[in-house]
């Protein structure tokens, strides 16, 4: 315990003192024995066990993974790092941020702030979130109050009792030890308990309210975490054209010219990791490329990353021309695909030694492990665990694995059965992320596979009838969960082909009724007359879907996208439509009795003759909606926006319209008997022939 000073300590076993040593920190806890107490006082700053700060400092000073040991200078992250631009989405005025502050000043001001608070650093994959943490670790390497941990290092079970408890157990400290500390948690999107992430984070925010001065910085991709609970939210921005030029100059030593097309493609090439790999594989970045196009070029068998290993003049001292051999390249790509897919199935970005097999490559009598070759820098922690240097590389190779399995099945003598079997094997463990789907979509659209929609769709219909895993000829533990996982993924797969309509028979209802997965993709689905009573379709994409005359009683559609959907004559009694997007939907003749439509967007919706008795439409947007002859008795429309809506001959008896916007609304012949219009704005409204009796309150 070098440098520590422990005073007033009784270590006699008779007194029961307990010493906990954590790294360079010793804490002595008092215990009672025969009425006596002994205390330990730590006069130095706590240096927690398992602090990952040194790992990030090492990363800061390590060479970039495509800079090797030949004649090139071994450039480090520190030498190439450019402080990214940012946008402050949320802040606390008392911290004192200024509009001209660069990001390192923003972080320092947050660290020096003397109140408990939280900061989110968010941005797309490869934008530099972990690089910022490496910079922070190095910048504050002598500040023992800054502790860094990674979400990926916790198993789901460790988060079962909350994030704060997991932190305390990892650091081997007490809760009170965290007072006055700054905890950095990298990679929220890599949490292994993503299905519970919102609850875990909300609980953590409540737990830290007990502290007076505890600050937490969290990094995450945007879609994985809610920003509302943070005091400060910083969104990292892509490189602008000047930073791209600066970075190019740092990496190559040359000036970048012909940047006109590049300026329109900064959402891809403005991402530092992608830009770096593109530069190092000599992709002409002045041309317009999507992310999948770039990755296809970077990891091509010829003309990409493998051409870095021998240029005719410079060779590596070990494994000369090893990766210029086509069979070795294929073997290595196969290893990358298989490794990535094992991670996908495991829902873990890291594999232990016993979970992957490292192939050996040979050339001209030399044999070498692929992880001894310089391309090992695609991975981290190869001594004990293996993980890709960046999550987007993992996602690319997962997509490659899935696409190859589809091509293999299509070329089989019985493509439908083979596809059904492959899909059942591939998709029963984990949900396909939007990034993986983006890569798969690109592969399909740029191959003959794009012509095979009818086969793929026919396979899905077959699986709906007989079971998602039936054709695998395997028995699965938790088979219902596996079935639902494959079902959700298959919906995404068929939507890759982007058809105008997707027809389903009644068999899809069997799966929808058991659904527990949010955000199902039912875009343009034709499921008219479907019996979906009390199903869960929370946050589902039902844009343009045909649900005519469907039984949707008690269905949960909270946050769903129903823009332009056909719900004519649908039964939505008691349904939850809170915050649902129903713009332009057809709800003519639909029944929404006692439905919760609070804060929903119904702009321009057709609700003619619909029954909304006792429905809750508080704060809903009904601007320009057609409610002609609609039954709206005892409806809650408090603070709703009904501007320019058509309520001609509508029944609004005893309805609550307090504070509603009824400007220029057509209420001709409407029955407003007993309605409460206190504070409502009726400027320019057409009230000709309307029935107005009872306590109307103050009307503007």
XYZ file of C-alpha atoms in Angstrom:
700
model
C 0.000 0.000 0.000
C 2.652 2.427 -1.054
C 1.874 6.066 -0.319
C -1.025 5.268 2.018
C -1.225 6.481 5.605
C -3.562 4.493 7.864
C -3.959 5.860 11.395
C -5.768 4.866 14.588
C -6.129 1.268 13.501
C -6.581 -1.692 15.800
C -5.880 -4.925 13.972
C -6.115 -7.231 16.982
C -8.357 -10.099 16.073
C -9.966 -9.839 19.482
C -11.397 -6.512 18.467
C -12.737 -7.853 15.188
C -11.351 -5.140 12.893
C -11.733 -5.909 9.185
C -9.295 -4.558 6.596
C -10.416 -4.395 2.970
C -7.530 -3.792 0.573
C -8.542 -2.633 -2.921
C -5.633 -1.869 -5.209
C -3.732 0.928 -3.466
C -6.604 1.641 -1.083
C -7.123 0.203 2.395
C -10.312 0.746 4.370
C -10.601 -0.459 7.955
C -14.139 -1.005 9.154
C -15.007 -0.773 12.847
C -16.522 -3.756 14.587
C -17.717 -4.243 18.112
C -16.239 -6.760 20.562
C -16.925 -6.773 24.291
C -18.323 -3.267 24.076
C -15.180 -1.837 22.425
C -14.896 -0.259 18.959
C -11.915 0.208 16.687
C -11.869 2.548 13.709
C -9.790 2.940 10.574
C -9.216 6.276 8.876
C -7.946 6.530 5.305
C -6.302 9.906 4.846
C -5.575 9.441 1.144
C -7.855 9.454 -1.896
C -9.512 6.111 -2.642
C -7.991 4.239 -5.567
C -10.692 1.734 -6.488
C -10.068 -1.833 -7.603
C -10.981 -2.680 -11.213
C -10.686 0.938 -12.336
C -10.219 0.758 -16.121
C -8.475 4.129 -16.372
C -5.080 2.552 -17.120
C -6.624 0.542 -19.976
C -7.862 3.749 -21.576
C -4.520 5.491 -21.034
C -2.834 2.549 -22.766
C -5.311 2.891 -25.623
C -4.495 6.612 -25.856
C -0.811 5.856 -26.285
C -1.155 2.762 -28.482
C -0.639 2.811 -32.224
C -3.669 2.913 -34.466
C -4.658 -0.563 -35.547
C -3.796 -0.179 -39.242
C -0.418 1.429 -38.556
C 2.111 -1.376 -38.338
C 5.806 -2.012 -37.781
C 7.114 -1.478 -41.298
C 8.431 1.808 -42.640
C 5.370 3.762 -41.516
C 5.538 5.725 -38.302
C 3.547 3.841 -35.610
C 0.978 6.609 -35.201
C -0.944 6.625 -31.912
C -4.428 7.756 -30.998
C -2.843 10.638 -29.097
C -1.056 11.832 -32.244
C -4.090 11.585 -34.511
C -6.840 12.704 -32.144
C -8.933 15.703 -33.145
C -11.358 17.059 -30.563
C -14.783 16.470 -32.142
C -17.404 19.126 -32.581
C -20.493 18.712 -30.454
C -24.004 19.921 -29.836
C -25.296 20.564 -26.332
C -28.820 19.152 -26.229
C -29.332 19.837 -22.523
C -27.370 21.590 -19.789
C -27.436 23.081 -16.304
C -27.014 26.863 -16.362
C -25.096 26.870 -13.065
C -22.231 24.889 -14.608
C -21.413 27.926 -16.727
C -20.933 26.530 -20.226
C -20.147 29.132 -22.888
C -21.009 28.961 -26.576
C -17.313 29.067 -27.527
C -16.225 26.217 -25.236
C -14.527 23.306 -26.968
C -15.440 19.829 -25.790
C -12.525 19.381 -23.384
C -13.547 22.604 -21.626
C -17.152 21.371 -21.385
C -15.974 18.120 -19.766
C -13.650 19.937 -17.359
C -16.378 22.345 -16.253
C -18.664 19.399 -15.594
C -15.970 17.611 -13.576
C -15.323 20.722 -11.470
C -19.046 21.314 -10.817
C -19.731 20.740 -7.108
C -23.172 19.107 -7.238
C -24.410 15.609 -7.989
C -25.149 15.494 -11.702
C -25.038 13.280 -14.786
C -23.667 13.811 -18.293
C -24.484 11.819 -21.417
C -21.979 11.795 -24.279
C -23.814 10.329 -27.246
C -23.151 9.803 -30.935
C -23.268 7.317 -33.794
C -20.902 4.301 -33.940
C -17.283 5.276 -34.588
C -17.831 8.962 -33.828
C -15.237 8.926 -31.042
C -17.059 8.280 -27.760
C -14.460 5.841 -26.447
C -11.656 8.008 -27.841
C -12.987 10.878 -25.752
C -12.851 8.629 -22.686
C -9.259 7.674 -23.574
C -8.422 11.383 -23.823
C -10.171 12.010 -20.492
C -8.273 9.147 -18.813
C -4.950 10.544 -19.969
C -5.841 14.160 -19.235
C -6.819 13.301 -15.654
C -4.422 10.407 -15.118
C -3.165 11.920 -11.849
C -6.661 12.647 -10.545
C -7.613 9.623 -8.426
C -11.171 10.884 -8.093
C -11.909 9.845 -11.671
C -12.882 6.182 -12.075
C -13.704 4.474 -15.379
C -15.755 1.308 -15.906
C -17.310 -0.324 -18.975
C -20.878 -1.592 -19.284
C -19.710 -4.529 -21.401
C -17.837 -5.983 -18.421
C -21.014 -6.676 -16.427
C -23.034 -9.813 -16.952
C -26.829 -9.498 -16.860
C -26.927 -11.235 -13.491
C -24.623 -8.599 -11.979
C -27.111 -5.869 -12.945
C -30.070 -7.734 -11.472
C -30.060 -5.646 -8.288
C -29.280 -2.349 -9.953
C -26.408 -0.463 -11.528
C -25.246 1.267 -8.347
C -24.863 -2.060 -6.547
C -22.943 -3.498 -9.514
C -20.595 -0.495 -9.422
C -19.994 -0.858 -5.680
C -19.313 -4.594 -5.962
C -16.976 -4.105 -8.929
C -14.974 -1.402 -7.159
C -15.044 -3.232 -3.813
C -16.105 -0.086 -2.025
C -18.984 1.291 0.026
C -21.687 3.557 -1.328
C -20.370 6.484 0.717
C -16.928 6.072 -0.864
C -18.390 7.404 -4.132
C -19.067 10.843 -2.651
C -16.955 13.512 -4.427
C -15.970 11.083 -7.193
C -16.460 11.256 -10.951
C -17.517 7.909 -12.396
C -17.213 7.372 -16.154
C -19.287 4.515 -17.615
C -18.414 3.739 -21.225
C -20.729 2.011 -23.714
C -24.297 1.962 -22.336
C -25.394 0.476 -25.685
C -23.132 -2.516 -24.970
C -24.981 -3.441 -21.776
C -25.845 -7.145 -21.674
C -29.241 -6.452 -20.087
C -30.506 -4.176 -22.854
C -34.113 -5.309 -22.431
C -34.029 -3.807 -18.924
C -31.762 -0.858 -19.666
C -34.363 1.866 -19.122
C -35.410 0.510 -15.725
C -31.786 -0.020 -14.682
C -30.833 3.528 -15.577
C -33.911 5.157 -13.994
C -33.260 3.282 -10.760
C -29.623 4.392 -10.828
C -30.639 8.042 -11.233
C -32.895 7.744 -8.182
C -30.192 5.942 -6.161
C -27.586 8.682 -6.641
C -29.882 11.412 -5.359
C -28.550 10.602 -1.885
C -25.153 12.048 -2.856
C -24.224 15.720 -2.515
C -21.383 15.661 -5.033
C -21.209 12.569 -7.193
C -20.911 12.963 -10.943
C -21.396 10.330 -13.608
C -20.459 10.517 -17.304
C -22.074 7.898 -19.552
C -21.396 7.238 -23.240
C -23.948 5.601 -25.516
C -25.296 5.373 -29.015
C -28.364 7.645 -29.359
C -31.121 5.015 -29.716
C -30.266 3.076 -26.563
C -30.789 5.591 -23.780
C -33.286 8.256 -22.798
C -31.863 11.744 -22.473
C -34.520 13.161 -20.153
C -32.939 11.963 -16.901
C -29.539 13.596 -17.597
C -28.595 17.081 -16.453
C -26.154 17.486 -19.361
C -26.441 15.885 -22.808
C -23.645 16.302 -25.352
C -24.042 14.870 -28.840
C -20.806 14.338 -30.780
C -20.929 15.538 -34.371
C -19.321 14.152 -37.496
C -16.140 15.790 -38.739
C -16.827 18.814 -40.890
C -14.909 19.140 -44.147
C -12.047 21.005 -42.481
C -11.568 18.312 -39.837
C -11.647 15.631 -42.547
C -8.881 17.526 -44.335
C -6.909 17.909 -41.096
C -7.281 14.209 -40.273
C -6.294 13.174 -43.788
C -3.186 15.354 -43.519
C -2.256 13.807 -40.143
C -2.663 10.236 -41.400
C -1.140 10.568 -44.884
C 1.061 13.653 -44.674
C -0.637 14.923 -47.842
C -3.304 17.519 -48.540
C -6.783 16.310 -49.530
C -8.107 17.746 -52.796
C -11.364 17.420 -54.778
C -13.687 17.530 -51.768
C -16.945 18.617 -53.447
C -18.620 15.177 -53.342
C -17.104 14.471 -49.950
C -18.958 17.414 -48.420
C -22.307 15.757 -49.188
C -21.210 12.460 -47.612
C -19.964 13.570 -44.203
C -22.573 11.497 -42.351
C -20.432 8.508 -43.391
C -16.904 9.790 -43.962
C -17.190 12.318 -41.157
C -17.154 9.367 -38.730
C -13.500 9.050 -37.599
C -13.212 5.225 -37.501
C -14.735 4.820 -40.957
C -12.650 7.685 -42.333
C -9.460 6.149 -40.922
C -10.077 2.696 -42.409
C -11.062 4.221 -45.758
C -7.862 6.297 -45.885
C -5.656 3.383 -44.865
C -7.150 1.074 -47.498
C -6.703 3.747 -50.147
C -10.413 4.162 -50.890
C -10.997 7.293 -52.949
C -12.890 9.232 -50.286
C -13.588 12.087 -52.702
C -16.313 9.863 -54.193
C -19.727 9.360 -52.604
C -19.947 6.116 -50.572
C -22.496 4.749 -48.106
C -21.235 2.995 -44.964
C -21.981 -0.504 -46.375
C -20.203 0.412 -49.617
C -17.152 1.558 -47.686
C -17.042 -1.566 -45.517
C -17.448 -3.753 -48.596
C -14.428 -2.031 -50.089
C -12.399 -2.105 -46.883
C -12.916 -5.843 -46.286
C -12.852 -6.932 -49.919
C -10.685 -9.923 -50.781
C -8.847 -7.691 -53.236
C -8.261 -3.963 -53.145
C -9.078 -3.488 -49.452
C -7.512 -4.022 -46.084
C -5.567 -7.119 -47.142
C -3.572 -5.137 -49.685
C -2.031 -3.318 -46.709
C 0.133 -6.359 -45.992
C 2.416 -6.222 -48.994
C 2.787 -3.469 -51.574
C 5.668 -4.910 -53.578
C 8.315 -3.026 -51.630
C 7.574 -3.287 -47.922
C 6.834 -6.543 -46.136
C 6.166 -7.538 -42.576
C 9.011 -9.331 -40.896
C 6.692 -12.186 -39.985
C 4.201 -13.830 -42.306
C 5.513 -12.321 -45.534
C 2.740 -12.334 -48.163
C 0.681 -14.560 -45.892
C -2.456 -12.523 -46.414
C -1.832 -12.022 -50.129
C -2.758 -15.661 -50.580
C -6.418 -15.908 -51.650
C -7.123 -19.062 -49.628
C -5.717 -17.463 -46.476
C -7.844 -14.364 -47.044
C -10.969 -16.504 -47.384
C -10.054 -18.420 -44.242
C -9.530 -15.222 -42.324
C -12.813 -13.659 -43.490
C -14.592 -16.874 -42.501
C -13.028 -16.569 -39.040
C -14.240 -12.952 -38.759
C -17.787 -13.881 -39.795
C -18.004 -16.881 -37.449
C -16.554 -14.937 -34.522
C -18.977 -12.063 -35.043
C -21.970 -14.387 -35.307
C -21.047 -16.212 -32.094
C -21.049 -12.819 -30.383
C -24.444 -12.061 -31.915
C -25.925 -15.327 -30.669
C -24.431 -14.805 -27.248
C -25.555 -11.143 -27.245
C -22.093 -10.256 -26.030
C -19.364 -8.277 -27.754
C -16.681 -10.421 -26.158
C -15.813 -14.125 -26.377
C -13.605 -16.056 -23.978
C -10.823 -18.355 -25.190
C -12.962 -21.496 -25.081
C -15.678 -19.871 -27.221
C -13.748 -19.367 -30.438
C -11.223 -21.250 -32.527
C -8.191 -19.420 -33.914
C -7.256 -20.873 -37.312
C -3.683 -21.263 -38.478
C -2.674 -20.006 -41.897
C 0.228 -21.273 -43.962
C 2.187 -19.966 -46.915
C 5.418 -21.299 -48.429
C 5.981 -23.541 -45.434
C 5.321 -20.889 -42.784
C 2.465 -21.486 -40.332
C 1.089 -18.709 -38.178
C -1.991 -17.966 -36.062
C -4.150 -15.228 -37.547
C -4.047 -13.359 -34.234
C -0.254 -13.188 -34.435
C -0.577 -11.314 -37.693
C -0.871 -7.494 -37.703
C -4.600 -7.612 -38.496
C -5.050 -8.705 -34.885
C -5.646 -5.013 -34.253
C -9.196 -5.572 -35.472
C -9.584 -7.120 -32.026
C -9.052 -6.123 -28.412
C -7.968 -8.225 -25.414
C -6.776 -11.155 -27.510
C -4.838 -12.634 -24.571
C -7.945 -13.653 -22.649
C -11.042 -12.507 -24.512
C -11.628 -11.484 -28.096
C -13.711 -8.499 -29.171
C -13.767 -6.350 -32.286
C -12.016 -3.005 -32.103
C -15.310 -1.339 -33.020
C -18.898 -2.482 -32.808
C -19.692 -1.524 -36.416
C -17.060 -4.038 -37.638
C -18.783 -6.746 -35.581
C -22.124 -5.729 -37.130
C -20.712 -5.862 -40.641
C -19.430 -9.415 -40.223
C -22.682 -10.573 -38.586
C -24.460 -9.338 -41.708
C -21.937 -11.191 -43.883
C -22.606 -14.428 -42.001
C -26.392 -14.095 -42.366
C -26.195 -13.128 -46.037
C -23.897 -16.075 -46.839
C -26.376 -18.441 -45.148
C -29.185 -17.017 -47.307
C -27.168 -17.472 -50.504
C -26.236 -21.013 -49.474
C -29.928 -21.862 -48.987
C -31.074 -20.277 -52.256
C -28.594 -22.479 -54.145
C -29.834 -25.638 -52.397
C -31.954 -28.255 -54.210
C -34.823 -27.402 -51.846
C -34.312 -23.667 -51.203
C -37.508 -23.093 -49.187
C -36.840 -25.794 -46.605
C -33.158 -24.889 -46.422
C -33.990 -21.203 -45.949
C -36.563 -21.994 -43.267
C -33.989 -24.141 -41.476
C -31.250 -21.511 -41.767
C -33.489 -18.675 -40.590
C -34.630 -20.752 -37.631
C -30.997 -21.438 -36.666
C -29.728 -17.915 -37.276
C -32.400 -15.720 -35.763
C -33.669 -17.372 -32.571
C -31.212 -15.883 -30.054
C -31.016 -12.139 -30.643
C -32.721 -9.267 -32.447
C -31.143 -7.872 -35.595
C -30.016 -4.312 -34.908
C -30.756 -1.482 -37.387
C -27.034 -1.379 -38.208
C -26.860 -5.100 -39.037
C -30.004 -4.774 -41.152
C -28.466 -1.833 -43.015
C -25.524 -4.009 -44.040
C -27.743 -6.994 -44.992
C -29.993 -4.685 -47.026
C -27.016 -3.422 -48.991
C -25.774 -6.952 -49.705
C -29.190 -8.098 -50.944
C -29.871 -5.036 -53.076
C -26.527 -5.386 -54.814
C -26.852 -9.061 -55.664
C -29.181 -11.475 -57.445
C -30.768 -12.094 -54.051
C -32.918 -8.984 -54.612
C -34.993 -11.045 -57.086
C -35.819 -13.685 -54.506
C -38.529 -11.915 -52.493
C -41.206 -14.433 -53.448
C -39.076 -17.317 -52.159
C -38.184 -15.530 -48.907
C -41.765 -14.385 -48.350
C -43.067 -17.888 -49.120
C -40.637 -19.280 -46.548
C -41.962 -16.851 -43.943
C -45.568 -17.873 -44.673
C -44.492 -21.520 -44.320
C -42.845 -20.761 -40.983
C -45.954 -18.881 -39.777
C -48.045 -21.978 -40.411
C -45.696 -24.664 -39.074
C -43.448 -22.852 -36.626
C -40.427 -20.558 -36.807
C -38.055 -23.280 -35.604
C -39.913 -26.319 -36.997
C -37.603 -26.793 -39.984
C -34.438 -26.743 -37.875
C -35.303 -30.245 -36.598
C -34.024 -29.198 -33.179
C -35.562 -28.843 -29.763
C -34.930 -25.466 -28.161
C -35.059 -24.497 -24.520
C -37.558 -21.645 -23.974
C -38.984 -22.441 -27.386
C -41.708 -19.767 -27.226
C -39.088 -17.062 -26.738
C -37.092 -18.515 -29.633
C -40.177 -18.606 -31.840
C -41.004 -14.954 -31.096
C -37.406 -13.871 -31.685
C -37.321 -15.519 -35.120
C -40.737 -14.033 -35.916
C -39.626 -10.471 -35.113
C -36.437 -10.902 -37.127
C -38.249 -12.433 -40.104
C -40.498 -9.379 -40.266
C -37.336 -7.304 -40.656
C -35.890 -9.660 -43.281
C -38.898 -9.544 -45.599
C -39.073 -5.741 -45.260
C -35.538 -5.479 -46.630
C -37.111 -6.067 -50.068
C -39.280 -2.910 -49.733
C -42.551 -3.968 -51.300
C -45.703 -1.828 -51.504
C -47.735 -4.308 -49.488
C -47.147 -7.429 -47.413
C -50.058 -9.890 -47.329
C -50.543 -12.190 -44.351
C -53.208 -14.734 -43.524
C -54.677 -15.432 -40.069
C -51.613 -17.431 -38.970
C -49.714 -14.215 -38.215
C -52.256 -13.437 -35.477
C -51.076 -16.451 -33.482
C -47.655 -14.855 -33.183
C -48.890 -11.316 -32.613
C -51.093 -12.465 -29.726
C -48.047 -13.859 -27.892
C -45.791 -10.944 -28.711
C -43.687 -9.323 -25.984
C -41.209 -7.601 -28.296
C -41.497 -3.864 -28.884
C -41.053 -2.175 -32.264
C -42.266 -4.997 -34.512
C -41.940 -4.075 -38.179
C -45.436 -4.342 -39.694
C -44.972 -1.587 -42.254
C -47.566 -1.844 -45.052
C -48.841 -5.135 -43.610
C -52.236 -6.275 -44.826
C -53.926 -7.936 -41.839
C -57.542 -6.812 -42.307
C -60.160 -8.491 -40.097
C -57.355 -9.721 -37.833
C -58.310 -10.848 -34.329
C -55.738 -9.130 -32.134
C -57.599 -8.545 -28.895
C -55.290 -7.396 -26.060
C -52.091 -7.952 -28.064
C -48.888 -6.016 -27.457
C -47.909 -3.827 -30.398
C -46.090 -1.174 -28.405
C -43.966 1.096 -30.632
C -44.713 -1.139 -33.617
C -44.258 0.251 -37.109
C -47.704 -0.041 -38.710
C -47.296 2.807 -41.161
C -49.633 2.288 -44.107
C -50.891 -1.012 -42.668
C -54.365 -2.290 -43.508
C -56.241 -3.144 -40.305
C -59.749 -2.684 -41.654
C -62.401 -4.157 -39.352
C -59.686 -5.668 -37.149
C -60.529 -6.622 -33.568
C -58.086 -4.466 -31.584
C -59.945 -4.319 -28.274
C -57.580 -3.568 -25.438
C -54.545 -3.684 -27.718
C -51.408 -1.856 -26.558
C -50.312 0.476 -29.353
C -48.513 2.996 -27.175
C -45.980 4.949 -29.207
C -46.780 2.985 -32.375
C -46.500 4.463 -35.868
C -49.894 4.172 -37.577
C -49.371 7.010 -40.024
C -51.586 6.491 -43.054
C -52.939 3.200 -41.698
C -56.401 1.960 -42.636
C -58.400 1.331 -39.452
C -61.831 1.702 -40.995
C -64.476 0.024 -38.822
C -61.754 -1.329 -36.508
C -62.746 -2.125 -32.931
C -60.353 -0.220 -30.630
C -62.457 -0.243 -27.476
C -60.231 0.285 -24.464
C -57.100 0.310 -26.607
C -53.972 2.137 -25.485
C -53.022 4.617 -28.225
C -51.047 7.000 -26.049
C -48.496 9.038 -28.018
C -49.367 7.092 -31.172
C -48.762 8.649 -34.593
C -52.054 8.395 -36.494
C -51.537 11.223 -38.988
C -53.547 10.651 -42.130
C -55.006 7.382 -40.854
C -58.497 6.270 -41.792
C -60.594 5.591 -38.674
C -63.977 6.073 -40.303
C -66.590 4.135 -38.388
C -64.009 2.841 -35.908
C -64.936 2.229 -32.283
C -62.640 3.943 -29.768
C -64.877 3.817 -26.712
C -62.841 4.377 -23.533
C -59.628 4.240 -25.570
C -56.599 6.121 -24.283
C -55.477 8.412 -27.110
C -53.689 10.930 -24.900
C -50.992 12.995 -26.670
C -51.542 11.057 -29.896
C -51.000 12.748 -33.243
C -54.232 12.512 -35.278
C -53.556 15.401 -37.651
C -55.717 15.015 -40.765
C -57.159 11.714 -39.570
C -60.571 10.537 -40.780
C -62.795 9.784 -37.776
C -66.115 10.305 -39.511
C -68.935 8.490 -37.667
C -66.365 6.963 -35.293
C -67.404 6.138 -31.733
C -65.090 7.768 -29.156
C -67.415 7.751 -26.169
C -65.485 8.396 -22.923
C -62.174 8.192 -24.782
C -59.185 10.108 -23.449
C -57.750 12.469 -26.082
C -56.157 14.904 -23.660
C -53.491 16.989 -25.414
C -54.033 15.044 -28.634
C -53.367 16.715 -31.975
C -56.523 16.611 -34.136
C -55.674 19.547 -36.389
C -57.566 19.244 -39.659
C -59.134 15.928 -38.608
C -62.509 14.825 -39.931
C -64.869 14.065 -37.021
C -68.113 14.561 -38.896
C -70.990 12.799 -37.114
C -68.530 11.247 -34.696
C -69.859 10.122 -31.318
C -67.768 12.034 -28.772
C -69.999 12.016 -25.707
C -68.106 12.445 -22.408
C -64.781 12.508 -24.263
C -61.723 14.141 -22.710
C -60.319 16.742 -25.137
C -58.681 18.996 -22.541
C -55.890 21.029 -24.194
C -56.388 19.115 -27.432
C -55.615 20.825 -30.739
C -58.717 20.765 -32.962
C -57.784 23.681 -35.201
C -59.550 23.462 -38.601
C -61.126 20.143 -37.611
C -64.507 19.137 -39.008
C -66.940 18.380 -36.156
C -70.090 18.920 -38.180
C -73.049 17.156 -36.547
C -70.716 15.521 -34.027
C -72.101 14.517 -30.640
C -69.984 16.258 -27.968
C -72.465 16.118 -25.090
C -70.812 16.430 -21.688
C -67.393 16.437 -23.315
C -64.378 18.097 -21.662
C -62.906 20.747 -23.941
C -61.190 22.921 -21.332
C -58.267 24.812 -22.853
C -58.756 23.144 -26.236
C -57.802 24.899 -29.469
C -61.020 25.100 -31.498
C -59.967 27.917 -33.816
C -61.779 27.820 -37.163
C -63.307 24.457 -36.292
C -66.543 23.467 -38.038
C -69.145 22.780 -35.322
C -72.175 23.266 -37.559
C -75.070 21.285 -36.130
C -72.849 19.765 -33.431
C -74.339 18.900 -30.045
C -72.287 20.528 -27.269
C -74.966 20.180 -24.600
C -73.413 20.038 -21.136
C -69.880 20.336 -22.534
C -67.188 22.129 -20.562
C -65.505 24.701 -22.797
C -63.722 26.674 -20.101
C -60.686 28.370 -21.551
C -61.275 26.907 -25.022
C -60.343 29.026 -28.040
C -63.291 29.211 -30.459
C -61.986 32.057 -32.608
C -63.422 31.802 -36.121
C -65.315 28.609 -35.309
C -68.529 27.811 -37.200
C -71.232 27.277 -34.570
C -74.232 27.581 -36.888
C -77.026 25.371 -35.610
C -74.862 24.013 -32.792
C -76.550 23.045 -29.518
C -74.968 24.922 -26.611
C -76.519 24.543 -23.181
C -75.288 23.956 -19.669
C -72.222 25.324 -17.868
C -69.847 26.262 -20.663
C -67.376 28.170 -18.468
C -65.275 31.036 -19.823
C -64.906 30.732 -23.581
C -62.329 32.771 -25.508
